[in-house]
Coordinates of C-alpha atoms in Angstrom, one line a residue:
X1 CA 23.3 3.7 13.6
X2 CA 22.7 0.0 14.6
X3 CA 21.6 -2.2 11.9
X4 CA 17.9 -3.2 11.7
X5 CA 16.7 -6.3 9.3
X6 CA 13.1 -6.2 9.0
X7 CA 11.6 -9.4 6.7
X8 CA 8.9 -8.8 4.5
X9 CA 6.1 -10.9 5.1
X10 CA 4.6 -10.7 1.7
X11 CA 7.1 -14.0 0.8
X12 CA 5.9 -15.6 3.4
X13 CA 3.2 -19.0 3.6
X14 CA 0.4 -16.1 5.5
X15 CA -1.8 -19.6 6.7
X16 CA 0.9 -20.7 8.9
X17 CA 1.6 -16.8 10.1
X18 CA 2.8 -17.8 13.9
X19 CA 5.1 -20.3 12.0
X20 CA 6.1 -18.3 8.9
X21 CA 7.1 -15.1 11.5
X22 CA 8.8 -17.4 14.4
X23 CA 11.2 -18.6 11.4
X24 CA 13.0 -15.3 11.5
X25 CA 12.3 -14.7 15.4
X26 CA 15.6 -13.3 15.7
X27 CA 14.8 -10.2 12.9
X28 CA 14.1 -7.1 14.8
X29 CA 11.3 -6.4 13.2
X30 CA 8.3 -8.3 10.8
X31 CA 7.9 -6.2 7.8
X32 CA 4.0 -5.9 6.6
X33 CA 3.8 -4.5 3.2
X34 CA -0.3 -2.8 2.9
X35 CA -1.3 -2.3 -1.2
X36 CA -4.9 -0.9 -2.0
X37 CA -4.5 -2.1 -6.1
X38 CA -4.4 2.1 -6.4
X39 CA -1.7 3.4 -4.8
X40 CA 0.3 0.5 -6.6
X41 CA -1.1 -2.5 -9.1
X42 CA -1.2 -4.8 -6.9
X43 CA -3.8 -5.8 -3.6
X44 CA -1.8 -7.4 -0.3
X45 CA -4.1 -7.1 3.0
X46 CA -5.1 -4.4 5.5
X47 CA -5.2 -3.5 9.4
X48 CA -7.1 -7.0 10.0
X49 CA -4.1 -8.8 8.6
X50 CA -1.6 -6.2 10.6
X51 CA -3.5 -6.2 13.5
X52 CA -3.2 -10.8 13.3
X53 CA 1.0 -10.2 13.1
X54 CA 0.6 -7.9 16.1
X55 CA -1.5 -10.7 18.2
X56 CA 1.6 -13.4 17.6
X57 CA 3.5 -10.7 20.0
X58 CA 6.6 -12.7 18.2
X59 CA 8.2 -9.6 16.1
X60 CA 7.1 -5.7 16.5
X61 CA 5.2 -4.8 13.3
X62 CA 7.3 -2.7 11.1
X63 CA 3.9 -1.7 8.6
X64 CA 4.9 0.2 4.9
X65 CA 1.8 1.6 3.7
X66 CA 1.6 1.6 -0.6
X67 CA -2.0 3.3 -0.2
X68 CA -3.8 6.2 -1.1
X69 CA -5.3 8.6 1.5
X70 CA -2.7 8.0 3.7
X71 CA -3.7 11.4 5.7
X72 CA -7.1 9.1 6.9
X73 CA -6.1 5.3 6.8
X74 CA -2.3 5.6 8.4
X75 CA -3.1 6.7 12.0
X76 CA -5.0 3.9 12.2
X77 CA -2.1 1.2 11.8
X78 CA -0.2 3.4 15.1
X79 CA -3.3 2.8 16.9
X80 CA -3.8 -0.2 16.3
X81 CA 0.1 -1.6 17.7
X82 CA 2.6 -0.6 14.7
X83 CA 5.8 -0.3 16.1
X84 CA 6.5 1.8 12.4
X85 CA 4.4 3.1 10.4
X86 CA 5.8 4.1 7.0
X87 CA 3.8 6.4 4.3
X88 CA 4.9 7.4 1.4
X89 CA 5.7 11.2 0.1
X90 CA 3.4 10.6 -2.7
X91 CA 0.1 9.9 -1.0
X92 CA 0.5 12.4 1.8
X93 CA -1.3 15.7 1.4
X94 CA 0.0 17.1 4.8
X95 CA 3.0 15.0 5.5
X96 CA 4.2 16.6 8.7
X97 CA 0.3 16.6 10.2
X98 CA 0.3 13.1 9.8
X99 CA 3.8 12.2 11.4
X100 CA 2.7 13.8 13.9
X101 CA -0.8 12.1 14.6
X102 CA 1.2 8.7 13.6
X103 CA 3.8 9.7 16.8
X104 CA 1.3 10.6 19.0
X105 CA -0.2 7.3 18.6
X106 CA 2.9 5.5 19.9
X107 CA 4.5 4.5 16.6
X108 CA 7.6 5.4 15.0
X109 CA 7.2 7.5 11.6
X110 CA 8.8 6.7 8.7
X111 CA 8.0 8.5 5.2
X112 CA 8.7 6.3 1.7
X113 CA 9.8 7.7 -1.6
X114 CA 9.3 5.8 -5.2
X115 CA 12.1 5.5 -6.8
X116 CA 11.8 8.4 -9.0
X117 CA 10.8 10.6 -6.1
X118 CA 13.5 13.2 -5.4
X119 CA 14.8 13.7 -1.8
X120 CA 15.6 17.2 -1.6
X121 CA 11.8 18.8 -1.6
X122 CA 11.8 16.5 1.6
X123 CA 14.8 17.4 3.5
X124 CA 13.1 20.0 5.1
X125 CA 10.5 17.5 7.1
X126 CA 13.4 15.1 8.1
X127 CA 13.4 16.3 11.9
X128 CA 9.8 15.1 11.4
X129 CA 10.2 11.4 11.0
X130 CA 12.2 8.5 12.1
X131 CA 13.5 7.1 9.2
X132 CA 13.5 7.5 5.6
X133 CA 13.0 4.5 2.8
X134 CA 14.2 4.9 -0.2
X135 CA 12.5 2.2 -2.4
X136 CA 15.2 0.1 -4.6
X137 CA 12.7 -1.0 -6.8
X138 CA 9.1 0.1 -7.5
X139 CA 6.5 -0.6 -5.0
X140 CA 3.7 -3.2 -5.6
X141 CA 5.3 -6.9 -6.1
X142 CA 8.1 -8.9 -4.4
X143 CA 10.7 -10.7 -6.1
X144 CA 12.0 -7.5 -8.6
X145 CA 15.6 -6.5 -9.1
X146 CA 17.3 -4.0 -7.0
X147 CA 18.1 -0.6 -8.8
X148 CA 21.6 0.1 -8.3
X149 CA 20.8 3.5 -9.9
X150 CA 19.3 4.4 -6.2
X151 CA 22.3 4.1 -4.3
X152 CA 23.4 7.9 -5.2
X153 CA 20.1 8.8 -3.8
X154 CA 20.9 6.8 -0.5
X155 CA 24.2 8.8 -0.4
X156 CA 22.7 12.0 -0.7
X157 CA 19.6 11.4 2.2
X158 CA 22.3 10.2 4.4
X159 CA 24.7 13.4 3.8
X160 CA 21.5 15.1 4.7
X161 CA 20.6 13.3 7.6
X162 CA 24.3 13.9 9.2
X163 CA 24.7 17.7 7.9
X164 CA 21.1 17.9 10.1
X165 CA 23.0 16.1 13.1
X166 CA 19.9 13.9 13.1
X167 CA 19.4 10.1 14.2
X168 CA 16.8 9.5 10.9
X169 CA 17.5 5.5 9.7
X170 CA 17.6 4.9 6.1
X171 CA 15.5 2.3 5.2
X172 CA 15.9 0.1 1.8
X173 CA 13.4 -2.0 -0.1
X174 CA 13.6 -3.9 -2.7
X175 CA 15.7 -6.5 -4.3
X176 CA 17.9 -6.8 -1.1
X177 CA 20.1 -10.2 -0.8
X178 CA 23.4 -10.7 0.5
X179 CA 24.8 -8.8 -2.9
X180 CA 22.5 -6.0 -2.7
X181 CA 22.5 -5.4 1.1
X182 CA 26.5 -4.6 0.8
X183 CA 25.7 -2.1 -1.3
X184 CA 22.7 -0.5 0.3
X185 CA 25.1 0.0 3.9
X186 CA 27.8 1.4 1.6
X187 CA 25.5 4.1 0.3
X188 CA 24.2 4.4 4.1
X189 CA 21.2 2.6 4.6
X190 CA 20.6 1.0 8.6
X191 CA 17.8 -0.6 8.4
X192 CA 17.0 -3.7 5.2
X193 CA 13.6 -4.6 4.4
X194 CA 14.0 -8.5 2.6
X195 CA 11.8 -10.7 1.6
X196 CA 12.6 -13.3 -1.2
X197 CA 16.0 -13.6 0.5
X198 CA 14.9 -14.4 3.6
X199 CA 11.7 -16.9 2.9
X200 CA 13.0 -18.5 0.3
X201 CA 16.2 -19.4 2.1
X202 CA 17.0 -22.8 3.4
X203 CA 17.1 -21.5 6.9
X204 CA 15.3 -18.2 7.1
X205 CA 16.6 -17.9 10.9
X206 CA 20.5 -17.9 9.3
X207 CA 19.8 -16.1 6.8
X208 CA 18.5 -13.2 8.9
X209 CA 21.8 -13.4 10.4
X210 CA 24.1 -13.4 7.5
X211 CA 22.1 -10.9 6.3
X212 CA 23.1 -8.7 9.5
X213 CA 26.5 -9.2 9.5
X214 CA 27.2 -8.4 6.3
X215 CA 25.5 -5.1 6.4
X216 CA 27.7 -4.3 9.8
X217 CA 30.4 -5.0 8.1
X218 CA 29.7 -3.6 4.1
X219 CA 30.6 -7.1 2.9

């Protein structure tokens, strides 16, 4: 599958938004990471906030969802423009119900698993979604260390993806840098989710595009 770098926005100076997200114009996707101080310790933004990304019309809105009740609240991203609209595992209590509602709302569905979250109970609902994330390090702050201990578990969702003869991306995030992302596409992820990498870089445009090229080629 084609490799997809999404930047995280959560790096990212959000009172110069049209500026911040036309650094890394040439991403295919801005990442918007949504935190409800439950569902993780920490408290980001919401739909108003997703809904001002969409407006710029720069970058499709990639949105990852670390919230409880994601049954009630994720629909709403799809509807509002979401080209992706991830939930996680965790804080779904009918999973395949709401892919489905999230799909017929125009979006792309993609389902999120902590780190500690097994992938087999979920192999079964894999025809149900678009792509997979497996977090690399735990959800609710930027700037952490990617867990190299997760790659095993990238391995097996992608041996389970192509035993399925499915076209599910793998998604990765957390910790992901021009070390990190080598290993992430060696394992099998497509699609890269950086934030620190990208907006703290000189040149956030270049660094999008290093980025790329070494996940196409596995460094």
């Amino acid at each position: 599958m084609d490799v997809t770098i999404s930047p995280s926005i959560l790096n990212c100076d959000i009172a110069n938004l049209a500026s911040e997200i036309e650094k890394v114009r040439n991403a295919d996707y801005a990442h918007v990471d949504v935190m409800d101080n439950h569902f993780v310790p920490n408290l980001s933004w919401g739909l108003p906030v997703v809904e001002a990304v969409i407006r710029q019309d720069i970058l499709p809105v990639d949105a990852h969802l670390m919230i409880e009740d994601a049954d009630s609240w994720a629909p709403a991203y799809a509807e509002a423009g979401c080209a992706s609209v991830t939930f996680h595992a965790e804080a779904a209590v009918a999973p395949i119900r709401l892919a489905r509602e999230i799909r017929r709302q125009g979006a792309k569905v993609g389902m999120a698993l902590r780190p500690a979250t097994d992938i087999t109970p979920y192999i079964d609902l894999l025809p149900e979604i678009d792509m997979l994330l497996v977090m690399t390090v735990e959800p609710g702050f930027g700037g952490q260390s990617f867990l190299k201990s997760m790659m095993p578990k990238i391995r097996r969702t992608r041996d389970a993806i192509s035993t399925a003869n499915l076209q599910v991306a793998v998604q990765v995030d957390g910790g992901i840098n021009r070390e990190t992302i080598c290993l992430a596409a060696e394992a099998g992820a497509n699609v890269f989710v950086a934030g620190s990498a990208v907006y703290k870089a000189e040149d956030a445009y270049s660094e999008v595009e290093a980025l790329r090229q070494l996940a196409k080629t596995h460094c």
